[in-house]
Coordinates of C-alpha atoms and ligand atoms in Angstrom, one line a residue:
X9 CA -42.2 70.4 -10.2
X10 CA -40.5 67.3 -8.7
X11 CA -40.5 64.3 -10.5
X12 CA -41.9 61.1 -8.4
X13 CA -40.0 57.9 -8.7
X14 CA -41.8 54.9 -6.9
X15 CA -40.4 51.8 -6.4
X16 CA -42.1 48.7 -5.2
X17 CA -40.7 46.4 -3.2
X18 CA -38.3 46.8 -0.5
X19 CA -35.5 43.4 -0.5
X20 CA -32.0 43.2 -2.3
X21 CA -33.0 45.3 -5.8
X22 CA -35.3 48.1 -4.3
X23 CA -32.9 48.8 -1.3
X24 CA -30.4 48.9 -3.7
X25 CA -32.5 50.8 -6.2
X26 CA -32.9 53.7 -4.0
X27 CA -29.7 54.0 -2.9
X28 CA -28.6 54.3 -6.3
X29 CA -31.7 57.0 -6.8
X30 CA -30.5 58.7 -3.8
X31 CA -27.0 58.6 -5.6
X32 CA -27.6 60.1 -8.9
X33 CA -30.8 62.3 -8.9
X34 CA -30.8 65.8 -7.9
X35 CA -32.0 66.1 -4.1
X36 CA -34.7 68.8 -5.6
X37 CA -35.5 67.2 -8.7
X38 CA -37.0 64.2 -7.6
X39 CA -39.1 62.9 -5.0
X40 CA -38.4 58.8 -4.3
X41 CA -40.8 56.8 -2.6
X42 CA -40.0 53.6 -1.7
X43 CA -43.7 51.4 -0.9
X44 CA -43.0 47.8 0.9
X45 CA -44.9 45.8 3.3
X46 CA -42.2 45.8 5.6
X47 CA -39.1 48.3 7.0
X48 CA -35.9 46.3 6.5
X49 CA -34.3 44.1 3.6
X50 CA -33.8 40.6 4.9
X51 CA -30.3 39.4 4.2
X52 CA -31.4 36.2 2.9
X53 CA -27.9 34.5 2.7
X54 CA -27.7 34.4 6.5
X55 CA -31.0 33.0 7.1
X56 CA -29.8 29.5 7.5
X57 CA -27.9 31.4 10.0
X58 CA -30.7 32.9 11.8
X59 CA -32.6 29.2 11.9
X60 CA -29.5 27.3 13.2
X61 CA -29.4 29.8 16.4
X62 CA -26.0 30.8 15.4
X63 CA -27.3 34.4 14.0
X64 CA -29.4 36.3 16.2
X65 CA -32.6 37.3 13.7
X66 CA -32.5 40.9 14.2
X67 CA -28.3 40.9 12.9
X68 CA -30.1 38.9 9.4
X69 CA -31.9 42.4 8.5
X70 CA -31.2 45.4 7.6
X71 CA -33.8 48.3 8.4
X72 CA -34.3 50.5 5.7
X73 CA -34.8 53.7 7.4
X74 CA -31.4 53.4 8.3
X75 CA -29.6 53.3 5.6
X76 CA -32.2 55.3 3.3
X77 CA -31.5 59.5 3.6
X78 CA -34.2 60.9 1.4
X79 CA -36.1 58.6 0.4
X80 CA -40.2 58.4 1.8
X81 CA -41.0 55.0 3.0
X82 CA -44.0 53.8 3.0
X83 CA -44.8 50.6 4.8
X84 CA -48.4 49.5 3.0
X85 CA -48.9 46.1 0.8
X86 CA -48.7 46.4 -3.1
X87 CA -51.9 45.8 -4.5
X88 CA -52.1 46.7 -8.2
X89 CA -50.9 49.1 -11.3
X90 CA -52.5 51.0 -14.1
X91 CA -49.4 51.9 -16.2
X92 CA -51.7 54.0 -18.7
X93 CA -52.5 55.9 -15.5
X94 CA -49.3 55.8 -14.0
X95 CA -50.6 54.6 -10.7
X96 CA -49.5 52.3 -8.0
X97 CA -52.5 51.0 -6.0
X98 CA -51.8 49.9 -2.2
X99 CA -52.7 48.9 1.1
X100 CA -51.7 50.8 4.1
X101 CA -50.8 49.5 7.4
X102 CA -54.2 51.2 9.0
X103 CA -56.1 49.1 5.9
X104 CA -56.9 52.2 4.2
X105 CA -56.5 51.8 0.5
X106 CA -55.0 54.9 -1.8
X107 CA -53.7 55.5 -5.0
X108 CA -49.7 57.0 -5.7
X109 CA -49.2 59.0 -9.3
X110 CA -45.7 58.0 -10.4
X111 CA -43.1 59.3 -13.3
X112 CA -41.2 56.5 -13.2
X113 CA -42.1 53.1 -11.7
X114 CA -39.2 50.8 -10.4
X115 CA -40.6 47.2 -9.9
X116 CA -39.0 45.1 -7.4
X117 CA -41.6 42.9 -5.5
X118 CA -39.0 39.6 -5.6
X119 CA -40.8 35.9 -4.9
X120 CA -42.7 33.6 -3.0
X121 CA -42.4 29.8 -2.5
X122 CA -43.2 27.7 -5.4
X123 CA -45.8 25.5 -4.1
X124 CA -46.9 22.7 -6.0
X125 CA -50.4 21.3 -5.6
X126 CA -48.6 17.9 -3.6
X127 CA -51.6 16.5 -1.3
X128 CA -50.6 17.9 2.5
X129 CA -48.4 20.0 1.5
X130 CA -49.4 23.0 2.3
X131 CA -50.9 22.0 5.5
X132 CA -48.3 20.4 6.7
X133 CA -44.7 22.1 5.2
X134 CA -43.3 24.5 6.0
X135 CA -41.2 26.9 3.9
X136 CA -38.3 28.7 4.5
X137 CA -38.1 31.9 2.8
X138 CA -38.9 34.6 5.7
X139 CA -37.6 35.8 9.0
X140 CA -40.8 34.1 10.5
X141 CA -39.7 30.6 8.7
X142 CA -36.5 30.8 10.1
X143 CA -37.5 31.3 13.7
X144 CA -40.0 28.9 13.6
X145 CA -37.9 26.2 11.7
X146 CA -35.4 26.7 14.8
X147 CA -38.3 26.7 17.2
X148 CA -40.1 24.0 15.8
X149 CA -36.6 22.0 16.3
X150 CA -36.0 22.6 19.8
X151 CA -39.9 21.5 20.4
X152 CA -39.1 18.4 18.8
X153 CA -36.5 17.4 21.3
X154 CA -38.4 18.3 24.2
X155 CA -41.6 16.3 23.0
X156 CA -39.6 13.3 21.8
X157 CA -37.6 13.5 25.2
X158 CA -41.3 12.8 27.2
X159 CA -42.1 10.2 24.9
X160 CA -42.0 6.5 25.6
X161 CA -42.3 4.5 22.7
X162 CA -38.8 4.8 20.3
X163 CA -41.2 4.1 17.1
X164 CA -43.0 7.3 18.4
X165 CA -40.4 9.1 18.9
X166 CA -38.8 8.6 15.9
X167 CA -41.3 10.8 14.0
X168 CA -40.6 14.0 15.8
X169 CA -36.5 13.6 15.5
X170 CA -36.7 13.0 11.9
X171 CA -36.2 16.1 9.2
X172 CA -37.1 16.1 5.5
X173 CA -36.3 18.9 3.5
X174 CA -37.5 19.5 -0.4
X175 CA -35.7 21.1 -2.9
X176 CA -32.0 21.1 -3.0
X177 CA -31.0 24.2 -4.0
X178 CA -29.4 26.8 -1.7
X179 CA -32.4 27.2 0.9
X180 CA -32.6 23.7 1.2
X181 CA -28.9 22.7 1.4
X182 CA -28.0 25.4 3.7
X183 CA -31.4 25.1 5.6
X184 CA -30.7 21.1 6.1
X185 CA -27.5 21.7 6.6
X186 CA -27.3 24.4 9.3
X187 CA -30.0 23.1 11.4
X188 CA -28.6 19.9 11.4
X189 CA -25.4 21.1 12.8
X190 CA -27.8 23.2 15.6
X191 CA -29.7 19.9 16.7
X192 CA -26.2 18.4 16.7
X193 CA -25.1 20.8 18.9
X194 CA -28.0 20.2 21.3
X195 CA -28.3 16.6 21.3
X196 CA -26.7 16.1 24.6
X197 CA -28.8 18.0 26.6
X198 CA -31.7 15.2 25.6
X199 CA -30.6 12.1 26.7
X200 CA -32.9 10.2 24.9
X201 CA -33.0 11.3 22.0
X202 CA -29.1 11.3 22.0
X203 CA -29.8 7.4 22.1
X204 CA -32.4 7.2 19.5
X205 CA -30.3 9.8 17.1
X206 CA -32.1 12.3 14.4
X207 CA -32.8 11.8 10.9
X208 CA -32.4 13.8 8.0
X209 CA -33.3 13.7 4.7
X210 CA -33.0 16.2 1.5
X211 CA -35.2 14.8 -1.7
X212 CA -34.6 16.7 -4.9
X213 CA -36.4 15.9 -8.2
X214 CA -33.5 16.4 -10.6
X215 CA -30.2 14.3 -10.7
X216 CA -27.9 16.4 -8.3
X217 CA -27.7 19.3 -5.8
X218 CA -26.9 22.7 -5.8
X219 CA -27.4 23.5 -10.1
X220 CA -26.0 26.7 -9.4
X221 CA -22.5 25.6 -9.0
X222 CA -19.7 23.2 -10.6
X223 CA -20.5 19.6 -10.6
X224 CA -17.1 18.7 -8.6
X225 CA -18.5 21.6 -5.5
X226 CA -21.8 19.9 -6.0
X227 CA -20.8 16.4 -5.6
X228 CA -18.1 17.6 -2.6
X229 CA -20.9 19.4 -0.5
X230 CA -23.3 15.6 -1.4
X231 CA -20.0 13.8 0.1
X232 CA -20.0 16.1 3.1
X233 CA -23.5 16.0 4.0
X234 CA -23.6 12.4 3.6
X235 CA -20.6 12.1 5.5
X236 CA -22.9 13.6 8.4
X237 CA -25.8 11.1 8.2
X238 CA -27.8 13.1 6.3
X239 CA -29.7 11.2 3.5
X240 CA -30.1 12.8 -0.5
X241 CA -32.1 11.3 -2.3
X242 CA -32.2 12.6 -6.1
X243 CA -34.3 11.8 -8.9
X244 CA -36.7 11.8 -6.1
X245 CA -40.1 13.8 -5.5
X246 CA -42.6 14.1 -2.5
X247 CA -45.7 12.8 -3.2
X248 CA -48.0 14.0 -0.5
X249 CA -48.0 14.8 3.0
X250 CA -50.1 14.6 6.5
X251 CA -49.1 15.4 9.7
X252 CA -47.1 12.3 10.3
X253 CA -45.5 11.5 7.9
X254 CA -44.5 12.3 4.0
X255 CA -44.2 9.5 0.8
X256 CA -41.4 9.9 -1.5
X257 CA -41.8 8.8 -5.1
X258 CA -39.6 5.7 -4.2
X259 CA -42.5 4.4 -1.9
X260 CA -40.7 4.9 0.7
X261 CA -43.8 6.4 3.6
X262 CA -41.5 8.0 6.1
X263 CA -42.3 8.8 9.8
X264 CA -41.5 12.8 10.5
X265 CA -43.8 15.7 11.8
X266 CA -41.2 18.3 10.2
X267 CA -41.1 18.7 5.9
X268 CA -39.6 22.0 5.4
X269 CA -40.3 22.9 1.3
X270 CA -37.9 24.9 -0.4
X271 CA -38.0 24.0 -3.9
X272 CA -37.8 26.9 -6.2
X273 CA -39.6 30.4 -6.3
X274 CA -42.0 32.2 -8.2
X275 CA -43.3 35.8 -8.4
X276 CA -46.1 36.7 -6.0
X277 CA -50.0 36.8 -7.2
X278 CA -50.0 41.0 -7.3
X279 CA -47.1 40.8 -10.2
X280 CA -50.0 39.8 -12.6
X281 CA -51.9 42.6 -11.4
X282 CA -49.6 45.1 -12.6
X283 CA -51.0 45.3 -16.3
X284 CA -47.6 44.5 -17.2
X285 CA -46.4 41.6 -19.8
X286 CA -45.3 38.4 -18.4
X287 CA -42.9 35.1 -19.3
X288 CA -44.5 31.9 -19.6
X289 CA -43.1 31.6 -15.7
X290 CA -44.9 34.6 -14.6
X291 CA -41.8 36.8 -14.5
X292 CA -41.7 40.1 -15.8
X293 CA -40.5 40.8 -18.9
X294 CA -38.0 43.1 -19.0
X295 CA -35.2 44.4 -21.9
X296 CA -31.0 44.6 -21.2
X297 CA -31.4 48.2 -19.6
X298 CA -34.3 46.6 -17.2
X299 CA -36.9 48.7 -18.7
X300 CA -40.2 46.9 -19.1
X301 CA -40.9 45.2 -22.8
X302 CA -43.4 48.1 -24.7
X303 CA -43.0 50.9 -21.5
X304 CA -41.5 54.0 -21.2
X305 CA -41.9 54.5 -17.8
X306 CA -41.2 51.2 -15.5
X307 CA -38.9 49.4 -14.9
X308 CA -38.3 45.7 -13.1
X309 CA -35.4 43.8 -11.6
X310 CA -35.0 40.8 -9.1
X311 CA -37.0 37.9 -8.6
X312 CA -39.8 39.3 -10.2
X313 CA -37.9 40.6 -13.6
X314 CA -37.0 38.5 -15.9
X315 CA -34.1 39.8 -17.3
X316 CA -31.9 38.8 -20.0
X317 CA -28.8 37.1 -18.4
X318 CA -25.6 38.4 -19.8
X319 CA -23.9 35.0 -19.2
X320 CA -26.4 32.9 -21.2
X321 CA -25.7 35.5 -23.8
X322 CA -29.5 36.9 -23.1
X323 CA -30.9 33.5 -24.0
X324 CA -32.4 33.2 -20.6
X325 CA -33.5 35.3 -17.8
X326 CA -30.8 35.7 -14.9
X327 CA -31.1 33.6 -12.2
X328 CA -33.3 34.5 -9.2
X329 CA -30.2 35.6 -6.5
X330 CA -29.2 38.2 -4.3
X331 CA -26.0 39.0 -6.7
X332 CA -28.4 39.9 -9.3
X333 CA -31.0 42.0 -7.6
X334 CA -28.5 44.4 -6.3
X335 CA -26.5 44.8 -9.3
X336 CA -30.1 45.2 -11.4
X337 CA -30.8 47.5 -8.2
X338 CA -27.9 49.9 -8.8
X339 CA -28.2 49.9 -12.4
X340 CA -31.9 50.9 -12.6
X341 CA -31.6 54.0 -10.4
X342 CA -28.5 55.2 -13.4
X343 CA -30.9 53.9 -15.9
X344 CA -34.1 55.7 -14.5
X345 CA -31.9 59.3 -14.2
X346 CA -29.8 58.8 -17.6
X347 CA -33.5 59.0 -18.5
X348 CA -34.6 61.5 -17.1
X349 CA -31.8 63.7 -17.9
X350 CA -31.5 62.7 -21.2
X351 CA -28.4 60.2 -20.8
X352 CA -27.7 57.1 -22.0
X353 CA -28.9 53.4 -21.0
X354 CA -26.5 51.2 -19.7
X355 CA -27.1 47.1 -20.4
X356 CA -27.4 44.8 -17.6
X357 CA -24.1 43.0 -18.2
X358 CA -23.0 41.5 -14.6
X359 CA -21.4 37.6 -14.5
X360 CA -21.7 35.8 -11.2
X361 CA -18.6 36.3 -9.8
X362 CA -18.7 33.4 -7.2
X363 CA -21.3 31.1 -5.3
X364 CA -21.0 30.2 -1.2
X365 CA -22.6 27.2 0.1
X366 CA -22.1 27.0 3.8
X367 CA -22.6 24.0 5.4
X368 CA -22.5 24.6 9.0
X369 CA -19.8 23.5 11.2
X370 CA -17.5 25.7 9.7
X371 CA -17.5 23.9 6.3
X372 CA -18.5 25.6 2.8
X373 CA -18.1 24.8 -0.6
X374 CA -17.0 28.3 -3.1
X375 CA -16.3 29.0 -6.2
X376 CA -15.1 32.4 -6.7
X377 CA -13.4 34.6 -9.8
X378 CA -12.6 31.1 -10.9
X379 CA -11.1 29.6 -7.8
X380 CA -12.8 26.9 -6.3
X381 CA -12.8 25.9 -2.0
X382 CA -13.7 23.6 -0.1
X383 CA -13.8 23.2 3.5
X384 CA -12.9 25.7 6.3
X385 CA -10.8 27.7 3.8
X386 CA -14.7 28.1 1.5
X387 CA -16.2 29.1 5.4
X388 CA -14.0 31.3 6.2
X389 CA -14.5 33.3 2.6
X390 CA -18.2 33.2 2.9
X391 CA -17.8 34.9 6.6
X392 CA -15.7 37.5 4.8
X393 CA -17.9 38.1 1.6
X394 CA -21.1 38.2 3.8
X395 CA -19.4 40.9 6.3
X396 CA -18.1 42.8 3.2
X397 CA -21.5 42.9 1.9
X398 CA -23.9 43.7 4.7
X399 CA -24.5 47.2 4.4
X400 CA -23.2 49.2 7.6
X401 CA -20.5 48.8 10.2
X402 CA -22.4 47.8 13.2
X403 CA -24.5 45.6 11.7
X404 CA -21.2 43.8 10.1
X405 CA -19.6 44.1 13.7
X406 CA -22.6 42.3 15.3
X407 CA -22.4 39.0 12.8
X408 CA -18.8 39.0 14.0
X409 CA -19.4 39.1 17.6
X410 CA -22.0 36.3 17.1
X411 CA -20.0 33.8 14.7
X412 CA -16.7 34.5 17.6
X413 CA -18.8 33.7 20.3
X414 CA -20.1 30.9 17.8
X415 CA -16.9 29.1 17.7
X416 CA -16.1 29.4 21.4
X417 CA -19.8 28.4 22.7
X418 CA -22.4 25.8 22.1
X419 CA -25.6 27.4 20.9
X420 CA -28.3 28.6 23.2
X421 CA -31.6 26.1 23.6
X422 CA -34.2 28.2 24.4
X423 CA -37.7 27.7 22.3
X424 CA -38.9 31.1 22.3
X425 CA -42.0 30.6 19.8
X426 CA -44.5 32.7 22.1
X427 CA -42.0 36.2 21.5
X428 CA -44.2 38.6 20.4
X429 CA -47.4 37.5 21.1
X430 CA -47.9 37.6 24.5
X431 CA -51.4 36.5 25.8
X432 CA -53.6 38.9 26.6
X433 CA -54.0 40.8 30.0
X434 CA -57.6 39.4 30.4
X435 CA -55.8 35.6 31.1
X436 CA -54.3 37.4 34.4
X437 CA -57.5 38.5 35.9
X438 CA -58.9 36.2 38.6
X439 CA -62.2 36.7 37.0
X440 CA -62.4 36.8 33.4
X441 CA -65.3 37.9 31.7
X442 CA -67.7 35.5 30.5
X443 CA -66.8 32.8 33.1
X444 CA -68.9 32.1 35.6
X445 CA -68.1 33.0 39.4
Ligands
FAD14 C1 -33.0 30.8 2.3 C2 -32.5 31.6 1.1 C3 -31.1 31.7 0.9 C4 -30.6 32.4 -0.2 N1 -29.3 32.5 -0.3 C5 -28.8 33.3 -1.3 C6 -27.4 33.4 -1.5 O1 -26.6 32.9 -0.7 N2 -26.9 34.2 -2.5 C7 -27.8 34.8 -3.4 O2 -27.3 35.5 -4.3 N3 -29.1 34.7 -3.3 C8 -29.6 33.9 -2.3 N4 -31.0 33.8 -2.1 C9 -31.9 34.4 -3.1 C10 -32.1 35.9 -2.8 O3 -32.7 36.0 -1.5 C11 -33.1 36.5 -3.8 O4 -32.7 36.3 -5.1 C12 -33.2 38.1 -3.6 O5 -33.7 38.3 -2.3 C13 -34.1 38.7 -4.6 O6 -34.2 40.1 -4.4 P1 -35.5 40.9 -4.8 O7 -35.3 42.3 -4.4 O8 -36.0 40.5 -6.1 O9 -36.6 40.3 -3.7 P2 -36.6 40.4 -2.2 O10 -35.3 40.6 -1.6 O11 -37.4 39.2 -1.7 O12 -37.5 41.7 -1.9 C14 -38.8 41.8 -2.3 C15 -39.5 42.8 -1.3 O13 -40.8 43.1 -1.7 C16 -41.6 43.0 -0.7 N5 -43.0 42.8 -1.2 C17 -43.4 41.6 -1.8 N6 -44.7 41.8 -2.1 C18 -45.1 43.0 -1.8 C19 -46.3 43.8 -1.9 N7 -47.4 43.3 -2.5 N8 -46.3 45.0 -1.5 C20 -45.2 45.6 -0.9 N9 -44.1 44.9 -0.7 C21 -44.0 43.7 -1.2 C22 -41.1 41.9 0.2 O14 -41.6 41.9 1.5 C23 -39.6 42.1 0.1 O15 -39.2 43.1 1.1 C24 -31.5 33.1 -1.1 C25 -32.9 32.9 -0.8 C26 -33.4 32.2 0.2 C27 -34.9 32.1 0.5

C-alpha cells in the first residue's frame, strides 16, 4: 500500500519540500499531498518589487501546479493535528471540513505579522507580508497623490503625502525604500504635491537597521536612504495610532494616514493547534535532521520550525528567511525517504551564503561568500541571484522584461484597487430591487 506523505503549507519550504519528495520517493511508493490555502508560493524577496509598480504581481508568484508533477494539491486552510492519530484536520475551499490520515507529516505553515498590542494599530496599519499588502500599499500610494492633489489646505495635505514605516528589517527597508522610489517616480504628474514634497519615515526599536547584515552594509544602506530624505529614527518605537496620525516614543505626534508595520514575524494561531511542542516564541521545535523534538513521524521547517542554526553552532534557531526554508525544504523530503527506506538522516548544516538589500533606484547593499557591494554593482547581483532563483524559465524571462522596460520607462500610475471585485450586476439595472419606482 502507498505510503501518504502530507505536507502543510505551501511557501519557500513546502514547495521545496515536495519537489525534493517528488525527487527521491518512488513514483508507486508514495502518495504526496501537499494541503495550502492557496496555489502558488509567493516569492517574497520581490515583493517590494510588486508594491513599487516595477514588478507586475502575477511575475512575484509561482503557481504550484506548475512546477509540482505528482504531487495532489489540495487548496483548503490548515486547521489542526492529532499526531497520536496521524491526522491533519482542514478546511476546504467549499467550507466543508475533513480529516487526511498521514505516514509522515511535513510541517511548513511559515508566519504572520507580529503585531503588538500598540493602541490603533491594528486599525490603522497596514502590513506588508502578502500579495494583497503589496498591491494595496502601491494602491494606497497612488490614492494619496490624487486626494492630496484636490486638497487645499498644505497642513492637510501634508498628512496624506507623508509615509511611516515600522520595523527596519528587510520588509521594512526594502518596502520604504522601493515605494519611495515609485512615488518619486510619479511626483511630477501632481503638481502640487511636487511643491509640498513627501515624507518618509522608518522607526525601528533597536539601535540600527538591517541586523541581518554587517554593520558597515547597515550603516551604508542608513547613509543612502538618508541621503534620499528619508528619516530613521532608531532607538525609536510607535506608541499608538489613529487614522491621522501615529506618536513615536520621542513625542513626536506625526501627521500621516499611511503606517505600514513590518516589524518581525511569528507563527500563525493553528501552529499551536498541532499537538506539537513549542519554543518560548511559539516556534516549533524541531532537532538538526528537522524531525519534530519526541516524533517519529513529522517533521517542521521554515518560519514555523525552529531549527537549530548551524551557524550559531545550534545555540539558536535559524533565522526566519527564504534561504533557510528552501534548504530545510529540500533536506526534509531526503530526510523523510532515508526514513522510509531505512537510510540515514542528514543534519541541517546550511550557512547564509549572502544577504541583498535592494534599495530601489538601482542601488543595493550585498554581502555575498564574503564579498561585500554596494551600489549598482550590489543591484545588479541581486537582479541576477533573484532570476537564478525563481524557479522556471518564463517566469525568470518575464522579471527581465519588466526590470528592462524598468530602466527605460517611468512606472505606470494607474490605481487599480477595485481589480477583482467588480460591483455587482444589480448596480447596472435601471431599477434595482428594493428601491422604490
Ligand atoms: C516583504 C518580505 C521580504 C522578504 N525578503 C526576503 C529576502 O530577501 N530573503 C530571504 O531569505 N527571506 C526574505 N523574506 C522572508 C521569507 O519570505 C520567509 O522566511 C519564507 O517565506 C519562509 O518560508 P516558509 O515556507 O516557512 O513560509 P511561507 O513561504 O510563508 O509559506 C507558508 C505557506 O503556508 C500557507 N499557510 C499558512 N497557514 C496555513 C493554513 N492554516 N492552512 C494552509 N496553508 C497555510 C501560506 O499561505 C503559505 O503559502 C522576506 C519576507 C517578507 C515578508
Amino acid at each position: 500500500m502507498a505510503l501518504n506523505v502530507v505536507i502543510a503549507g505551501g511557501g519557500f519550504g513546502g514547495l521545496y519540500a515536495a519537489r525534493s519528495l517528488e525527487r527521491h520517493l518512488p513514483r508507486h511508493s508514495a502518495r504526496i499531498t501537499l494541503v495550502t490555502d492557496r496555489n502558488f508560493m509567493l516569492y517574497t524577496p520581490l515583493l517590494p518589487g510588486a508594491a513599487a509598480g516595477s514588478l507586475e504581481p502575477r511575475h512575484v508568484v509561482v503557481p504550484l501546479r506548475e512546477e509540482l508533477d505528482w504531487t495532489d494539491i489540495r487548496i483548503a486552510t490548515v486547521t489542526g493535528a492529532d499526531p497520536a492519530a496521524k491526522t491533519v484536520s482542514m478546511r476546504m475551499l467549499d467550507g466543508g471540513e475533513t480529516e487526511l490520515s498521514y505516514d509522515q507529516l511535513v510541517v511548513a505553515l511559515g508566519s504572520v505579522s507580529r503585531v503588538l498590542p500598540i493602541p490603533g494599530l491594528a486599525e490603522h496599519g497596514l502590513g506588508f507580508k502578502t500579495l494583497p499588502d503589496a498591491v494595496a500599499l502601491r494602491n494606497r500610494a497612488i490614492l494619496q497623490l490624487e486626494t492630496a492633489e484636490e486638497i487645499d489646505d498644505p497642513e492637510a495635505r501634508r498628512e496624506y503625502l507623508t509615509f511611516v514605516y515600522v520595523g527596519a528589517g528587510y520588509a521594512g527597508l526594502e518596502g520604504i525604500a522601493e515605494l519611495q522610489d515609485y512615488v518619486a517616480d510619479l511626483l511630477d504628474r501632481y503638481p502640487r504635491c511636487r511643491l509640498d514634497g513627501t515624507r518618509w519615515i522608518l522607526v525601528e526599536a533597536t539601535d540600527r537597521v538591517m541586523p541581518e547584515i554587517p554593520p558597515a552594509l547597515a550603516e551604508f544602506a542608513t547613509r543612502e536612504l538618508r541621503s534620499r530624505g528619508i528619516e530613521i529614527h532608531t532607538n525609536t518605537r510607535l506608541e499608538e495610532v489613529g487614522e491621522r496620525h501615529a506618536t513615536l516614543s520621542t513625542g513626536e505626534r506625526v501627521a500621516t494616514r499611511t503606517v505600514c508595520w513590518t516589524a518581525g514575524v511569528k507563527p500563525p494561531k493553528v501552529v499551536r493547534e498541532l499537538g506539537l511542542p513549542l519554543t518560548e516564541h511559539g516556534r516549533i521545535s524541531t532537532d538538526a535532521t528537522l524531525r519534530v523534538e519526541g516524533q517519529e513521524c513529522v517533521w517542521a521547517i521554515g518560519d514555523a520550525a525552529a531549527v537549530p542554526d548551524p551557524a550559531q553552532r545550534g545555540g539558536r534557531p535559524c533565522p526566519p528567511t527564504a534561504q533557510h526554508a528552501l534548504r530545510q525544504g529540500r533536506l526534509v523530503g531526503e530526510n523523510v525517504a532515508a526514513t522510509l527506506s531505512g537510510g540515514r538522516l542528514r543534519r541541517f548544516r546550511y550557512r547564509t551564503l549572502g544577504v541583498f538589500v535592494d534599495m530601489g533606484q538601482h542601488k543595493a547593499v550585498a554581502t555575498a561568500v564574503g564579498v561585500h557591494l554596494r551600489g549598482f554593482p550590489a543591484w545588479f547581483a541581486a537582479r541576477t541571484y533573484h532570476l537564478a532563483a525563481m524557479p522556471g524559465v518564463a517566469r525568470r524571462l518575464r522579471l527581465m522584461v519588466d526590470w528592462t522596460v524598468g530602466l527605460l520607462f517611468r512606472r505606470a500610475s494607474a490605481e487599480l484597487g477595485a481589480l477583482g471585485r467588480p460591483d455587482s450586476l444589480a448596480t447596472a439595472l435601471d431599477d434595482p430591487p428594493g428601491e422604490p419606482r
